[in-house]
Amino acid sequence: MTSSFLDAIREALHEEFERDPGLLLFGQDVGAYGGAFGATRGLQERFGSQRVVDMPLSEAAVLGAACGAAMRGSPAIAELQFFDFASCAGFDQIVSVAAKSRYRTGIACPLVVRGPVGAGVRGGPFHSISPEMWFVGTPGLNVVFPSNPADAKGLLKSAIRDPDPVLFLEHKALYRRAKQDPRLGHAAIPLGMAQTVREGSSAVIFTYGAMVSVCVDAAERVEAQRGCTIRIVDLRALEPLDHETILGAVRETARALIVHEGPERGGFAGELTAWIVDRAFDALDAPVLRVAAANTPVPYAPVLEDVYLPGSSDVVSGIERLLDW
Amino acid sequence: MIDDYPPEPPPSPRSSERVRRDRNRGDRAGLEPDQLLELYRLLIETRRLEETLVRLHRQGHIPSGVYRSLGQEATAVGCAYAMKDGDLIQPLIRDVGAMLTHGVTPLALLRQYLARVTSPTAGRDLNNHFSDPERGILGPISMLGAMIPVLAGCLFADRARGRRHVAGLAFIGDGGSSTGAFYEGLNFAAIHELPLIVVLENNGIAFSTALESQVPNGDLLRRARGFGVWVSRVDGNDVLACYSATRAARERGGVTVIVAETFRASGHAEHDDQRTVSHEIRQSWADNDPIDRFTEFLSSGEHMPARELARVGREVAAEMTRWRDQAIEEPSPDPSTQRHGVYAGNSTPIPCSATWWRGPPPGRERVHSV
């Protein structure tokens, strides 16, 4: 019996709805239909339409209602059908209302905004983005980006219990692809703890989301050719960021590569590189390098999208450049 | 079938005469003398507070601009007077009067503008941007329209938790009603029949943008009718009319938009000289000051001896001076706390709201019990 990424999201939602009778979810088509990708299947049937709320086609209403409920003391989840649509009016409720509430008024806003992100499923320019940097640059928000079903479940449970807003980014290419055996556990995984998914001492790759499996594949190829060992750290959350694990890995390997799916320019690699250089420049034997997507919108044609996305070969080249420096 | 287009020619030009009802009517909206006196005190308090802020601004004490509600005080005070303790009020920047009516002290506003550590946001935000949902205050943010769906979400959550007695009162302007978020929130509330009253304060101008550049034919009533909710229209400079319309909406339940016709007799902020507002328009509203009108109403009948009004005026002035002196003496935030409180883990508690809360006036609590 294996569980998919979607199963993990579903299980986390059901378990958290059962645990906290005050928890609400707002989204479009989340009720009888079960959500555009099926993440909320069965939820309304079990917990009612006053807790799992079908919303009009309005991101401002989805995010506004969820913020209002959260600030009123009912933890709330807002589901976006695609995270690209956070750019609609609901963006204001995320960055102006939720993110600033605690700092400027002392009012907590226990909100989770979750939904599918990422390219590789031929979704074109409006159903494919990796929006993490919209939110990493906004103090007051947490940004979580799981890479596998077990993490998705445990991290979503923590996100729902967190007293502050959490942007929970689910890579849609993982929804059905990523399987895990045995069955998922029931424990929450604390936010802000990176996971070393592969040990190694020649270099370290920091990555997250769907790029984790791409990096594992690339590391195996390089190791087979060169007899080195590549460590891979799945960041799991970009805020809060696990500084301790990052610093330890840099000091132990002396060579760091950062891989993400969002565009290179203004991407998380730039931020993380500056942070590493500032604190561990003395430990580095090579500059921190990065592999990221092209600085373009996400194109539709499969041959174009495949060029856009960082692939295993791009990561292999990045590792080789790093090792040969 | 298209049945109402093209629209009737709009009434033009917009003037106070068009909306004003019998200004000297004897109807006191069912309120007792002590309640009328409370309304009077709140109106005077709002105006004195803003006058004090303007002076402090000119003296260089206030780091930000000052945004006042001169000429619009009756809308904020009258509408809020029809709400109950525990209801949620979501004001805009010109609805300080609604906050005072719902239980906030003027001292809180003075501290906010002066950026004192004792202010409800400990100096993190300015003017009336502060919240305490448990006490019924959901403060504004600068993005107009954004809080309407948020208030709807509060009301939805309340109902889901069995708190069906809570109603919401939000304010939006002629400018803010052009935003999508405003309509999106209203629509969600209407679908779920949430007890939401939105006062659409039509002061005829959004910063410097005239109503005719805001909505086709300058017809806000028509815009409001398009939302598919209850709509009423009141003379926004008649405090009792504002009160009655809001009270009726609250008792009916569901979503109501009240278009309140009023006039902003000052600039957008103290830096705005109102250069785009014509002399004719200003003149047409010159004898329509809401506080003058209410004073005249109270003095003309047998509602209130003149000495009572004078006494209230003196008390408010003395209190305002005391609060101003107190706020000026209070300290700024400690710069070392600048990074605190972004997340729960590094929180410094914002000062207890008990320091800025006095509760609504006693007479208001009788409004819905008679």
XYZ file of C-alpha atoms in Angstrom:
695
model
C 0.000 0.000 0.000
C 1.536 3.268 -1.088
C 0.407 6.825 -0.530
C 0.662 9.611 -3.044
C 1.418 13.248 -2.308
C -2.291 13.998 -2.752
C -3.201 11.239 -0.311
C -0.860 12.889 2.158
C -2.512 16.284 1.789
C -5.953 14.704 2.117
C -4.993 12.749 5.199
C -3.478 15.795 6.863
C -6.617 17.827 6.181
C -8.933 15.129 7.530
C -6.865 14.555 10.637
C -6.511 18.262 11.396
C -10.201 18.933 10.780
C -10.965 16.188 13.238
C -8.460 17.467 15.802
C -9.591 21.122 15.698
C -13.353 21.675 15.406
C -12.701 25.382 14.772
C -10.645 24.787 11.618
C -12.168 26.148 8.383
C -11.261 25.803 4.707
C -12.219 28.220 1.945
C -11.716 27.569 -1.755
C -13.275 27.191 -5.148
C -14.819 23.808 -6.009
C -13.559 22.350 -2.735
C -16.883 20.811 -1.707
C -18.705 18.130 -3.668
C -16.112 18.271 -6.424
C -13.266 17.805 -3.966
C -10.977 20.531 -5.297
C -9.435 20.940 -8.728
C -6.844 18.236 -7.964
C -8.908 16.274 -5.454
C -7.028 17.425 -2.362
C -10.235 18.138 -0.431
C -12.136 15.069 -1.566
C -14.558 13.884 1.095
C -13.804 16.784 3.408
C -17.059 18.694 3.016
C -19.084 15.510 3.139
C -17.539 14.717 6.475
C -17.264 18.144 8.079
C -20.048 20.144 6.447
C -20.386 23.123 4.159
C -19.957 25.578 7.018
C -16.407 24.364 7.603
C -15.391 23.418 4.069
C -16.700 26.373 2.161
C -17.296 26.582 -1.589
C -16.374 30.085 -2.641
C -17.331 32.303 -5.548
C -14.708 32.825 -8.236
C -12.896 35.442 -6.223
C -9.434 35.138 -4.756
C -10.079 38.264 -2.667
C -13.057 36.518 -1.099
C -11.152 33.256 -0.553
C -8.160 34.950 1.047
C -10.206 37.655 2.748
C -12.605 35.196 4.332
C -9.741 32.993 5.497
C -7.841 35.966 6.956
C -10.948 37.238 8.692
C -11.742 33.858 10.199
C -8.133 33.428 11.315
C -7.973 36.857 12.925
C -11.266 36.083 14.614
C -9.792 32.989 16.234
C -10.741 30.230 13.787
C -7.604 28.852 12.097
C -8.292 28.815 8.374
C -6.980 27.254 5.198
C -7.338 28.991 1.854
C -6.996 26.723 -1.156
C -5.839 28.263 -4.401
C -6.622 26.196 -7.493
C -3.255 27.240 -8.859
C -0.801 29.390 -6.953
C -0.443 31.602 -10.027
C -3.813 33.044 -9.009
C -2.401 34.494 -5.821
C -1.681 37.463 -8.070
C -5.420 38.215 -8.174
C -6.888 40.469 -5.533
C -6.137 37.886 -2.821
C -2.450 38.853 -2.890
C -3.347 41.946 -0.899
C -4.927 39.869 1.845
C -1.770 37.733 2.045
C 0.914 40.427 2.048
C -0.995 43.392 3.514
C -3.455 41.807 5.935
C -2.048 38.452 7.077
C 1.690 39.137 6.930
C 1.566 42.399 8.866
C -1.159 41.643 11.376
C 0.951 40.410 14.258
C 3.688 43.001 13.883
C 1.497 46.055 13.613
C -1.527 45.142 15.731
C -0.562 42.129 17.829
C -3.419 40.112 16.311
C -2.420 36.583 15.276
C -3.469 35.325 11.853
C -3.226 31.513 11.855
C -3.744 31.111 8.123
C -2.528 28.470 5.672
C -2.597 29.283 1.986
C -2.074 26.063 0.084
C -2.269 24.968 -3.499
C -0.388 23.621 -6.480
C 2.738 25.267 -7.860
C 5.417 24.437 -10.366
C 6.038 23.546 -13.989
C 6.514 20.371 -15.954
C 2.896 19.470 -16.524
C 2.423 21.526 -19.706
C 0.305 24.085 -17.902
C 1.647 27.114 -19.749
C 2.424 30.594 -18.450
C -0.503 30.867 -15.987
C -0.585 27.450 -14.335
C 3.084 26.732 -13.735
C 4.950 29.253 -11.648
C 7.095 28.728 -8.569
C 5.927 31.732 -6.564
C 8.036 31.272 -3.431
C 9.945 34.525 -3.850
C 6.743 36.580 -3.847
C 6.389 35.486 -0.258
C 9.934 34.932 1.002
C 10.422 38.667 0.509
C 7.492 39.499 2.773
C 8.321 39.441 6.497
C 5.570 37.863 8.549
C 4.970 34.914 6.217
C 6.289 31.366 6.502
C 7.008 29.516 3.263
C 6.948 25.716 3.173
C 7.728 23.658 0.073
C 7.643 19.875 0.665
C 9.259 17.345 -1.647
C 7.561 14.046 -0.741
C 4.317 12.662 0.689
C 5.514 12.059 4.239
C 6.894 15.566 4.547
C 3.802 17.028 2.911
C 1.596 15.451 5.527
C 3.711 16.215 8.559
C 4.533 19.748 7.469
C 0.933 20.579 6.567
C -0.144 19.508 10.034
C 2.417 21.866 11.540
C 1.453 24.647 9.158
C -2.177 24.363 10.229
C -1.185 24.491 13.901
C 1.227 27.391 13.431
C 0.067 30.686 14.970
C 1.322 32.668 11.945
C 0.491 32.645 8.215
C 2.056 29.808 6.225
C 2.294 29.613 2.445
C 2.220 25.894 1.695
C 3.431 25.194 -1.822
C 2.573 21.803 -3.285
C 4.359 20.881 -6.500
C 1.651 19.593 -8.799
C 4.035 17.291 -10.654
C 4.502 15.446 -7.353
C 0.785 15.079 -6.635
C 0.475 11.679 -8.264
C 4.066 10.893 -9.158
C 5.581 10.818 -5.723
C 4.706 7.599 -3.883
C 5.811 6.471 -0.531
C 5.745 3.193 1.277
C 4.767 2.350 3.985
C 1.654 4.292 4.962
C 2.066 7.817 6.183
C 2.540 8.542 9.857
C 0.453 10.817 11.987
C 3.107 13.064 13.506
C 3.516 16.732 12.703
C 6.946 17.701 11.381
C 8.142 20.994 12.873
C 8.643 23.851 10.432
C 12.189 25.054 9.956
C 14.007 21.722 10.007
C 15.858 20.817 6.830
C 16.389 17.169 6.031
C 19.583 15.624 4.751
C 18.230 13.192 2.199
C 21.631 11.929 1.105
C 24.936 11.951 2.942
C 28.134 13.048 1.230
C 31.309 14.985 1.812
C 32.555 16.270 -1.569
C 29.874 18.926 -2.005
C 26.409 19.822 -0.767
C 23.291 20.642 -2.769
C 20.605 22.771 -1.111
C 17.257 22.334 -2.791
C 13.523 21.881 -2.184
C 10.263 20.758 -3.767
C 10.309 18.796 -6.994
C 14.004 19.556 -7.509
C 14.976 17.192 -4.691
C 14.465 14.055 -6.799
C 16.164 15.726 -9.777
C 19.183 16.409 -7.591
C 19.248 12.855 -6.228
C 19.328 11.528 -9.762
C 22.103 13.937 -10.735
C 24.147 13.112 -7.633
C 23.950 9.392 -8.386
C 25.208 10.007 -11.915
C 28.138 12.127 -10.772
C 29.099 9.735 -8.001
C 29.078 6.790 -10.396
C 31.441 8.636 -12.744
C 33.788 10.327 -10.294
C 33.863 8.359 -7.091
C 32.898 11.315 -4.922
C 29.965 11.696 -2.518
C 27.354 14.450 -2.803
C 25.262 15.521 0.156
C 21.716 16.704 -0.529
C 19.827 18.893 1.927
C 16.087 19.287 1.371
C 15.341 22.685 2.903
C 11.605 21.856 3.272
C 10.890 25.452 4.372
C 12.439 28.707 3.138
C 11.044 30.584 6.139
C 11.771 29.602 8.811
C 15.098 28.503 7.358
C 17.256 25.861 9.053
C 20.423 27.932 9.350
C 22.200 25.424 11.538
C 21.958 22.537 9.101
C 22.973 24.773 6.202
C 26.011 26.129 7.974
C 27.070 22.678 9.145
C 26.825 21.240 5.640
C 28.827 24.102 4.147
C 31.577 23.731 6.719
C 31.768 19.967 6.258
C 31.790 19.912 2.444
C 33.325 23.297 1.519
C 31.436 23.327 -1.756
C 27.779 24.304 -2.161
C 25.333 24.224 -5.038
C 21.805 25.636 -4.784
C 19.100 24.241 -7.057
C 15.560 25.549 -7.449
C 12.806 25.581 -9.998
C 11.933 29.255 -9.884
C 13.732 31.658 -12.239
C 17.386 32.289 -11.497
C 17.053 36.068 -11.231
C 15.728 37.082 -7.848
C 15.518 33.433 -6.865
C 16.141 31.897 -3.473
C 19.687 30.925 -4.460
C 20.749 34.559 -4.497
C 19.484 35.092 -0.963
C 20.959 31.861 0.378
C 24.318 32.448 -1.337
C 24.658 35.852 0.271
C 23.804 34.362 3.639
C 26.384 31.554 3.279
C 29.137 33.833 2.014
C 28.538 36.227 4.860
C 28.944 33.531 7.511
C 31.203 30.844 6.075
C 33.344 32.383 3.368
C 36.433 31.016 5.096
C 35.095 27.467 4.821
C 34.493 27.552 1.061
C 36.856 26.005 -1.486
C 34.744 27.257 -4.398
C 32.132 29.930 -5.005
C 28.560 28.992 -4.205
C 26.951 28.059 -7.539
C 23.335 27.785 -8.586
C 21.156 25.927 -11.044
C 17.713 27.407 -11.606
C 15.068 27.940 -14.250
C 15.462 30.377 -17.120
C 14.548 34.021 -16.575
C 11.418 33.720 -18.683
C 7.745 32.998 -18.186
C 6.970 29.270 -18.263
C 6.343 28.256 -21.899
C 3.763 25.728 -23.027
C 5.340 23.659 -25.817
C 6.932 20.553 -24.292
C 10.267 21.187 -26.033
C 10.307 24.734 -24.678
C 9.225 23.845 -21.165
C 11.871 21.135 -20.981
C 14.496 23.759 -21.784
C 13.016 26.098 -19.189
C 13.133 23.605 -16.322
C 16.377 22.645 -14.636
C 16.913 18.940 -15.339
C 19.196 16.255 -14.051
C 21.839 17.070 -16.688
C 21.842 20.747 -15.683
C 22.444 19.727 -12.093
C 25.201 17.296 -13.159
C 26.930 20.165 -14.993
C 26.540 22.353 -11.924
C 28.100 19.733 -9.651
C 30.978 19.164 -12.062
C 31.685 22.868 -12.290
C 31.658 23.065 -8.538
C 33.982 20.056 -8.054
C 36.377 21.216 -10.774
C 36.703 24.756 -9.499
C -34.544 41.833 -21.643
C -32.601 44.899 -20.686
C -34.985 46.964 -18.704
C -33.238 49.854 -17.140
C -30.847 51.151 -19.694
C -29.952 53.792 -20.652
C -30.171 55.070 -17.108
C -32.158 58.055 -16.108
C -30.182 61.247 -16.358
C -28.389 61.709 -13.067
C -29.386 64.480 -10.755
C -26.923 67.245 -11.333
C -25.065 69.011 -9.981
C -24.520 67.082 -6.762
C -25.501 69.335 -3.916
C -26.627 69.117 -0.359
C -30.155 70.168 -1.262
C -30.715 67.055 -3.298
C -30.384 64.699 -0.377
C -31.368 66.765 2.565
C -34.527 65.841 4.342
C -36.481 68.114 6.580
C -33.653 69.426 8.650
C -35.753 70.704 11.473
C -38.171 67.853 11.752
C -39.157 66.902 15.240
C -38.386 63.212 14.753
C -35.723 62.117 17.177
C -35.525 58.576 15.826
C -36.888 57.073 19.009
C -33.902 58.151 21.080
C -34.175 59.512 24.602
C -32.606 62.839 25.598
C -29.619 61.165 27.246
C -28.957 59.220 24.051
C -29.220 62.357 21.938
C -26.738 63.981 24.258
C -24.371 61.028 23.821
C -24.554 61.467 20.070
C -23.832 65.142 20.463
C -20.845 64.424 22.675
C -19.433 61.909 20.197
C -19.793 64.361 17.314
C -18.090 67.133 19.243
C -15.430 64.759 20.488
C -14.626 63.631 16.940
C -14.268 67.181 15.738
C -12.227 68.373 18.723
C -9.945 65.366 18.409
C -9.246 66.100 14.754
C -8.731 69.783 15.443
C -6.230 68.817 18.107
C -4.452 66.511 15.663
C -4.261 69.279 13.061
C -2.643 71.608 15.601
C -0.185 68.937 16.677
C 0.618 68.319 13.033
C 1.282 71.979 12.373
C 3.467 72.111 15.469
C 5.564 69.286 14.057
C 4.634 66.640 16.619
C 3.095 64.192 14.135
C 5.406 62.341 11.736
C 2.637 61.377 9.273
C -0.108 63.261 7.508
C -3.427 63.927 9.238
C -6.617 62.724 7.573
C -9.779 64.151 8.978
C -13.509 63.736 8.588
C -14.574 67.373 8.746
C -18.181 67.516 7.594
C -18.597 63.738 7.642
C -18.711 63.121 11.380
C -22.413 62.351 11.464
C -22.099 59.345 9.169
C -19.478 57.616 11.283
C -21.079 58.417 14.631
C -24.709 57.918 13.630
C -24.160 54.565 11.938
C -21.979 53.182 14.734
C -24.522 54.272 17.341
C -26.946 51.720 15.900
C -24.580 48.818 16.531
C -24.251 46.722 19.672
C -21.393 46.078 22.014
C -19.568 43.064 20.564
C -20.447 43.882 16.973
C -17.545 44.286 14.581
C -16.785 47.714 13.193
C -14.451 48.159 10.240
C -13.833 51.878 9.772
C -11.897 53.770 7.142
C -9.521 56.557 8.004
C -12.322 59.127 8.132
C -14.434 57.065 10.507
C -12.684 57.903 13.734
C -16.120 58.872 15.044
C -17.307 55.289 14.607
C -14.387 54.040 16.693
C -15.087 56.543 19.468
C -18.731 55.478 19.402
C -17.780 51.806 19.608
C -15.610 52.309 22.680
C -12.179 53.623 21.677
C -10.822 56.612 23.612
C -9.552 59.693 21.762
C -6.333 59.128 23.687
C -5.689 56.052 21.534
C -5.829 58.123 18.349
C -3.561 60.798 19.788
C -1.025 58.160 20.751
C -1.236 56.503 17.353
C -0.617 59.721 15.452
C 2.185 60.673 17.833
C 3.775 57.193 17.411
C 3.923 56.568 21.154
C 4.857 53.213 22.660
C 1.597 53.420 24.589
C -0.469 53.421 21.389
C -2.520 50.338 20.483
C 0.154 49.311 17.976
C 3.122 50.432 20.098
C 4.154 52.766 17.314
C 4.143 50.158 14.556
C 1.229 51.664 12.638
C -0.379 55.052 12.407
C -3.709 56.896 12.767
C -6.694 54.583 13.280
C -4.901 51.500 11.927
C -5.356 49.238 14.932
C -7.463 46.231 15.720
C -8.955 44.332 18.562
C -11.510 41.921 17.125
C -12.530 40.740 20.576
C -13.664 44.275 21.361
C -15.226 44.688 17.957
C -12.592 46.816 16.289
C -11.241 45.639 12.944
C -9.021 48.505 11.917
C -8.455 49.620 8.356
C -5.464 49.056 6.153
C -4.492 51.542 3.478
C -5.646 49.348 0.605
C -9.270 50.342 0.188
C -11.745 47.529 -0.188
C -9.326 44.888 1.096
C -10.955 44.581 4.501
C -14.506 44.005 3.282
C -13.883 40.303 2.538
C -11.887 40.079 5.770
C -14.832 41.360 7.793
C -17.083 38.950 5.912
C -14.703 36.158 6.952
C -14.927 37.234 10.596
C -18.715 37.125 10.437
C -18.654 33.758 8.700
C -16.367 32.316 11.379
C -18.586 33.750 14.096
C -21.617 32.073 12.646
C -19.757 28.794 12.234
C -18.978 28.951 15.952
C -22.531 29.768 16.909
C -21.985 33.464 17.554
C -24.991 34.483 15.522
C -25.652 37.707 17.383
C -22.592 39.501 15.977
C -23.176 41.916 13.104
C -20.599 43.845 11.116
C -20.456 47.479 10.089
C -17.955 48.464 7.403
C -17.307 51.767 5.727
C -16.228 52.344 2.153
C -15.963 55.525 0.138
C -17.027 56.495 -3.356
C -13.444 55.766 -4.418
C -13.091 52.497 -2.519
C -16.315 51.199 -4.025
C -14.500 51.026 -7.371
C -12.259 48.217 -6.139
C -12.829 44.591 -6.950
C -12.123 43.450 -3.404
C -15.032 45.549 -2.132
C -17.474 43.831 -4.427
C -15.898 40.410 -3.946
C -16.335 40.647 -0.197
C -19.870 41.947 -0.483
C -20.809 39.166 -2.866
C -19.461 36.463 -0.552
C -21.339 37.986 2.377
C -24.564 38.177 0.380
C -24.316 34.554 -0.767
C -24.161 33.478 2.876
C -26.594 36.145 4.101
C -24.083 37.370 6.641
C -25.206 40.277 8.831
C -23.037 42.881 7.124
C -23.839 46.572 6.775
C -21.620 48.570 4.457
C -21.899 52.319 4.634
C -20.906 53.742 1.289
C -19.888 57.238 2.271
C -20.256 59.378 -0.780
C -18.308 62.528 -0.063
C -18.119 63.215 -3.763
C -14.371 63.041 -4.065
C -11.595 60.456 -3.800
C -8.445 62.433 -2.993
C -9.023 64.761 -5.976
C -11.009 62.458 -8.258
C -14.581 63.596 -8.781
C -17.488 61.210 -8.525
C -18.156 61.453 -12.253
C -14.700 60.008 -12.884
C -15.350 57.224 -10.414
C -18.656 55.745 -11.521
C -20.772 56.161 -14.680
C -22.949 59.267 -14.452
C -21.763 59.807 -10.900
C -24.502 57.440 -9.851
C -23.373 55.468 -6.816
C -26.863 54.379 -5.932
C -27.083 52.585 -9.214
C -23.745 50.910 -8.523
C -24.992 49.768 -5.132
C -28.214 48.391 -6.585
C -26.169 46.289 -8.958
C -24.744 44.274 -6.095
C -27.971 42.402 -5.443
C -28.183 43.361 -1.771
C -30.424 45.650 0.272
C -29.749 49.262 -0.576
C -30.820 52.405 1.166
C -29.798 55.996 0.889
C -29.518 58.570 3.619
C -28.565 62.134 4.213
C -25.132 61.453 5.628
C -25.044 64.788 7.411
C -28.120 63.913 9.415
C -26.856 61.900 12.341
C -30.288 60.581 13.220
C -30.998 59.485 9.646
C -27.702 57.579 9.625
C -28.590 55.988 12.922
C -32.089 54.989 11.783
C -30.944 53.496 8.486
C -28.258 51.430 10.189
C -30.565 50.312 12.926
C -33.125 49.163 10.373
C -30.443 47.286 8.454
C -29.143 45.625 11.581
C -32.588 44.495 12.620
C -33.389 43.145 9.168
C -30.138 41.164 8.935
C -28.403 40.149 5.739
C -26.288 42.487 3.657
C -27.193 46.146 3.254
C -25.379 48.928 1.482
C -26.299 52.336 2.850
C -25.319 55.128 0.512
C -24.679 58.109 2.770
C -24.517 61.423 0.942
C -22.045 63.744 2.557
C -19.249 66.190 1.826
C -15.616 66.295 2.827
C -15.160 69.867 3.965
C -11.382 69.556 4.228
C -8.659 68.216 1.963
C -7.777 64.570 1.529
C -5.181 65.255 4.200
C -3.752 68.378 5.724
C -1.403 68.785 2.753
C -4.310 68.968 0.258
C -5.747 72.415 -0.437
C -8.861 71.079 -2.238
C -7.904 72.988 -5.372
C -10.159 70.859 -7.574
C -13.303 71.470 -5.536
C -15.231 74.379 -7.005
C -16.345 77.355 -4.998
C -19.953 76.614 -5.971
C -19.846 73.113 -4.565
C -18.269 74.269 -1.331
C -20.871 76.986 -0.999
C -23.705 74.564 -1.595
C -22.594 72.536 1.433
C -21.567 75.490 3.566
C -24.709 75.562 5.674
C -24.956 71.799 5.912
C -22.453 71.090 8.626
C -23.665 67.981 10.466
C -22.755 69.246 13.915
C -24.367 72.643 13.360
C -27.460 70.890 12.124
C -27.692 68.568 15.081
C -27.027 71.406 17.486
C -29.792 73.409 15.861
C -32.102 70.419 16.049
C -31.370 69.833 19.704
C -31.742 73.521 20.610
C -34.813 74.232 18.541
C -37.236 71.829 20.145
C -37.524 70.789 23.715
C -34.884 68.127 23.404
C -32.058 69.804 25.192
C -31.405 72.927 27.205
C -28.628 74.994 25.645
C -26.638 74.879 28.868
C -26.441 71.092 28.599
C -24.828 71.349 25.191
C -22.446 73.981 26.446
C -21.500 71.795 29.387
C -20.737 68.846 27.099
C -18.641 71.105 24.888
C -16.590 72.284 27.866
C -16.093 68.763 29.191
C -14.928 67.441 25.844
C -12.519 70.337 25.378
C -11.040 69.856 28.837
C -10.656 66.102 28.363
C -9.033 66.568 24.980
C -6.478 68.960 26.442
C -5.679 66.524 29.200
C -5.320 63.591 26.786
C -3.179 65.642 24.424
C -0.853 66.658 27.248
C -0.655 63.089 28.454
C 0.099 61.642 25.014
C 2.757 64.234 24.246
C 4.612 63.338 27.435
C 4.609 59.613 26.731
C 7.691 57.914 25.268
C 8.404 56.648 21.779
C 9.033 52.934 21.266
C 12.434 51.544 22.234
C 14.419 51.272 18.959
C 15.891 47.978 20.141
C 12.439 46.409 19.799
C 12.157 47.221 16.085
C 12.615 43.597 14.992
C 10.336 42.085 17.590
C 6.984 40.555 16.970
C 7.049 39.619 13.287
C 6.421 35.988 14.201
C 4.984 34.404 17.313
C 8.403 33.195 18.420
C 9.871 36.672 18.853
C 6.840 38.514 20.070
C 6.761 41.521 22.312
C 3.210 41.903 23.519
C 1.461 44.942 22.111
C 0.238 47.026 25.080
C -2.962 45.892 26.698
C -5.965 47.322 24.940
C -7.494 48.169 28.294
C -5.480 51.374 28.091
C -7.382 52.556 25.044
C -10.777 51.056 25.631
C -13.571 52.813 27.451
C -16.538 50.914 26.026
C -19.525 52.279 24.184
C -21.662 54.920 25.892
C -24.342 53.497 28.193
C -27.254 54.866 26.178
C -26.258 52.919 23.093
C -26.851 49.613 24.773
C -30.532 50.408 25.050
C -30.882 50.877 21.298
C -31.741 47.269 20.548
C -33.379 46.415 23.831
C -36.447 48.611 23.450
